[in-house]
Structures are given as structure tokens and as C-alpha cells.
PDB file of C-alpha atoms in Angstrom:
ATOM      1  CA  UNK D1198      -4.258   5.210 -14.599  1.00 79.00           C
ATOM      2  CA  UNK D1199      -5.482   6.513 -11.248  1.00 83.00           C
ATOM      3  CA  UNK D1200      -6.797   4.639  -8.210  1.00 82.00           C
ATOM      4  CA  UNK D1201      -9.093   5.564  -5.357  1.00 80.00           C
ATOM      5  CA  UNK D1202      -7.831   3.796  -2.259  1.00 72.00           C
ATOM      6  CA  UNK D1203     -11.106   4.309  -0.420  1.00 78.00           C
ATOM      7  CA  UNK D1204     -13.591   2.666  -2.800  1.00 79.00           C
ATOM      8  CA  UNK D1205     -10.975   0.649  -4.845  1.00 76.00           C
ATOM      9  CA  UNK D1206     -12.043   2.232  -8.147  1.00 80.00           C
ATOM     10  CA  UNK D1207      -9.496   2.310 -10.968  1.00 82.00           C
ATOM     11  CA  UNK D1208      -9.979   5.295 -13.307  1.00 80.00           C
ATOM     12  CA  UNK D1209      -8.477   5.932 -16.733  1.00 80.00           C
ATOM     13  CA  UNK D1210      -6.632   9.282 -17.031  1.00 75.00           C
ATOM     14  CA  UNK D1211      -9.085  10.676 -19.619  1.00 74.00           C
ATOM     15  CA  UNK D1212     -11.936  10.481 -17.084  1.00 73.00           C
ATOM     16  CA  UNK D1213     -10.154  12.300 -14.258  1.00 73.00           C
ATOM     17  CA  UNK D1214     -11.515  15.702 -13.205  1.00 71.00           C
ATOM     18  CA  UNK D1215      -9.989  17.646 -10.256  1.00 78.00           C
ATOM     19  CA  UNK D1216      -8.181  14.507  -8.943  1.00 80.00           C
ATOM     20  CA  UNK D1217     -11.375  13.375  -7.196  1.00 85.00           C
ATOM     21  CA  UNK D1218     -13.012   9.956  -7.404  1.00 84.00           C
ATOM     22  CA  UNK D1219     -16.268  10.120  -9.369  1.00 82.00           C
ATOM     23  CA  UNK D1220     -17.754   7.442  -7.120  1.00 81.00           C
ATOM     24  CA  UNK D1221     -16.953   8.604  -3.573  1.00 84.00           C
ATOM     25  CA  UNK D1222     -15.372  12.056  -3.991  1.00 83.00           C
ATOM     26  CA  UNK D1223     -12.094  11.160  -2.260  1.00 84.00           C
ATOM     27  CA  UNK D1224      -8.714  12.264  -3.622  1.00 85.00           C
ATOM     28  CA  UNK D1225      -7.250   9.785  -6.096  1.00 84.00           C
ATOM     29  CA  UNK D1226      -3.595   8.884  -6.664  1.00 81.00           C
ATOM     30  CA  UNK D1227      -1.589   7.920  -9.737  1.00 83.00           C
ATOM     31  CA  UNK D1228      -1.390   4.160  -9.886  1.00 81.00           C
ATOM     32  CA  UNK D1229       2.066   2.504  -9.851  1.00 82.00           C
ATOM     33  CA  UNK D1230       2.793   0.419 -12.971  1.00 80.00           C
ATOM     34  CA  UNK D1231       3.468  -2.586 -10.711  1.00 82.00           C
ATOM     35  CA  UNK D1232       0.051  -2.368  -9.028  1.00 83.00           C
ATOM     36  CA  UNK D1233      -2.218  -5.120 -10.330  1.00 77.00           C
ATOM     37  CA  UNK D1234      -5.482  -3.609  -9.084  1.00 73.00           C
ATOM     38  CA  UNK D1235      -7.275  -5.303  -6.210  1.00 75.00           C
ATOM     39  CA  UNK D1236      -5.962  -7.875  -3.769  1.00 76.00           C
ATOM     40  CA  UNK D1237      -8.172 -10.867  -3.056  1.00 79.00           C
ATOM     41  CA  UNK D1238      -6.172 -12.053  -0.038  1.00 79.00           C
ATOM     42  CA  UNK D1239      -7.407 -11.472   3.528  1.00 81.00           C
ATOM     43  CA  UNK D1240      -4.394 -11.896   5.759  1.00 82.00           C
ATOM     44  CA  UNK D1241      -0.932 -12.910   4.591  1.00 84.00           C
ATOM     45  CA  UNK D1242       2.392 -13.216   6.347  1.00 82.00           C
ATOM     46  CA  UNK D1243       5.487 -11.356   5.333  1.00 80.00           C
ATOM     47  CA  UNK D1244       6.196  -7.951   3.950  1.00 77.00           C
ATOM     48  CA  UNK D1245       7.221  -6.822   0.515  1.00 86.00           C
ATOM     49  CA  UNK D1246       8.113  -3.331  -0.801  1.00 87.00           C
ATOM     50  CA  UNK D1247       7.582  -2.134  -4.404  1.00 87.00           C
ATOM     51  CA  UNK D1248      10.895  -1.545  -6.188  1.00 88.00           C
ATOM     52  CA  UNK D1249       9.469   1.388  -8.198  1.00 89.00           C
ATOM     53  CA  UNK D1250       7.468   3.505  -5.738  1.00 86.00           C
ATOM     54  CA  UNK D1251       8.591   2.147  -2.331  1.00 85.00           C
ATOM     55  CA  UNK D1252       5.054   1.370  -1.133  1.00 84.00           C
ATOM     56  CA  UNK D1253       4.125  -1.735   0.865  1.00 86.00           C
ATOM     57  CA  UNK D1254       2.604  -4.424  -1.387  1.00 88.00           C
ATOM     58  CA  UNK D1255       0.923  -7.803  -1.019  1.00 87.00           C
ATOM     59  CA  UNK D1256       3.748 -10.429  -1.029  1.00 87.00           C
ATOM     60  CA  UNK D1257       1.569 -12.818  -3.047  1.00 87.00           C
ATOM     61  CA  UNK D1258      -0.021 -10.734  -5.816  1.00 85.00           C
ATOM     62  CA  UNK D1259       1.853  -7.416  -5.642  1.00 85.00           C
ATOM     63  CA  UNK D1260      -1.244  -5.263  -5.136  1.00 85.00           C
ATOM     64  CA  UNK D1261      -0.523  -1.861  -3.556  1.00 84.00           C
ATOM     65  CA  UNK D1262      -3.872  -1.678  -1.797  1.00 80.00           C
ATOM     66  CA  UNK D1263      -2.802  -3.270   1.490  1.00 82.00           C
ATOM     67  CA  UNK D1264      -2.700  -2.281   5.165  1.00 82.00           C
ATOM     68  CA  UNK D1265       0.496  -3.702   6.613  1.00 85.00           C
ATOM     69  CA  UNK D1266       0.537  -4.230  10.369  1.00 85.00           C
ATOM     70  CA  UNK D1267       3.356  -5.048  12.736  1.00 82.00           C
ATOM     71  CA  UNK D1268       3.747  -5.836  16.387  1.00 77.00           C
ATOM     72  CA  UNK D1269       5.639  -3.209  18.340  1.00 72.00           C
ATOM     73  CA  UNK D1270       6.024  -3.571  22.111  1.00 67.00           C
ATOM     74  CA  UNK D1271       3.315  -6.188  22.195  1.00 76.00           C
ATOM     75  CA  UNK D1272       0.615  -4.255  20.305  1.00 82.00           C
ATOM     76  CA  UNK D1273      -0.407  -4.636  16.692  1.00 83.00           C
ATOM     77  CA  UNK D1274      -0.659  -1.359  14.790  1.00 84.00           C
ATOM     78  CA  UNK D1275      -0.893  -0.273  11.132  1.00 87.00           C
ATOM     79  CA  UNK D1276       2.490   0.622   9.704  1.00 85.00           C
ATOM     80  CA  UNK D1277       0.930   3.534   7.800  1.00 80.00           C
ATOM     81  CA  UNK D1278       0.288   5.260  11.165  1.00 83.00           C
ATOM     82  CA  UNK D1279       3.951   5.249  12.066  1.00 86.00           C
ATOM     83  CA  UNK D1280       6.217   8.253  11.537  1.00 88.00           C
ATOM     84  CA  UNK D1281       8.264   8.245   8.324  1.00 88.00           C
ATOM     85  CA  UNK D1282      11.498   7.554  10.207  1.00 89.00           C
ATOM     86  CA  UNK D1283      10.107   4.371  11.778  1.00 86.00           C
ATOM     87  CA  UNK D1284       8.653   3.258   8.395  1.00 85.00           C
ATOM     88  CA  UNK D1285      12.057   3.720   6.759  1.00 87.00           C
ATOM     89  CA  UNK D1286      13.716   1.766   9.561  1.00 86.00           C
ATOM     90  CA  UNK D1287      11.351  -1.122   8.862  1.00 83.00           C
ATOM     91  CA  UNK D1288      12.139  -0.972   5.096  1.00 83.00           C
ATOM     92  CA  UNK D1289      15.884  -0.969   5.799  1.00 87.00           C
ATOM     93  CA  UNK D1290      15.825  -4.090   8.008  1.00 83.00           C
ATOM     94  CA  UNK D1291      17.553  -7.170   6.630  1.00 80.00           C
ATOM     95  CA  UNK D1292      15.542 -10.355   6.957  1.00 76.00           C
ATOM     96  CA  UNK D1293      17.190 -13.699   7.321  1.00 79.00           C
ATOM     97  CA  UNK D1294      15.849 -17.230   6.862  1.00 80.00           C
ATOM     98  CA  UNK D1295      17.270 -19.659   9.405  1.00 79.00           C
TER      99      UNK D1295
END
């Protein structure tokens, strides 16, 4: 299975030509087996990482089609815009419940 992260279309492998979405023309990616499709949640708290592919996922439904944000030095920014070193630092943090 493949997924277009722009238009949220899920495509079976037999219908894939040139790794482009037939709907919008964007490049598609192989879908992780833990990805459940589309997330119906707007904003959720917390952060979860897929054990298989290492991508950020919705902590409620496990969908991989999320835009995680975090507050750094007082400003909210999408984690996907960070450098890979800073993203790995975030994944390596240990979280505690007090």
C-alpha cells in the first residue's frame, strides 16, 4: 500500500505508476503497516513514535498522517521543520509522569 500525504489518498500497489499520486500528482510513499489511514482528531496532547518506522504518530489512533508541533524558546513550530539531530534529540527524551 502507498499513501499520498498531500491529498490523503491510499493507493494499492497494483495501481501505482511512477510513484506519483493519480489524484494530485505528488510523490507517494510506502505506507507503514502500523498506519491506520486517516486521523479524525484535530488537536491532541502528547507525542508517540512508531516502533517500526520511527515516524511521529497520533497518540490516540496511531495514524502516521500528523503534524507534530512543539514549543521551543517560546514559539510553536512544526517538528518536521527541525534538523534531523534536533528531531532525534526529541525522540530520545525520557518522559516522566509525576
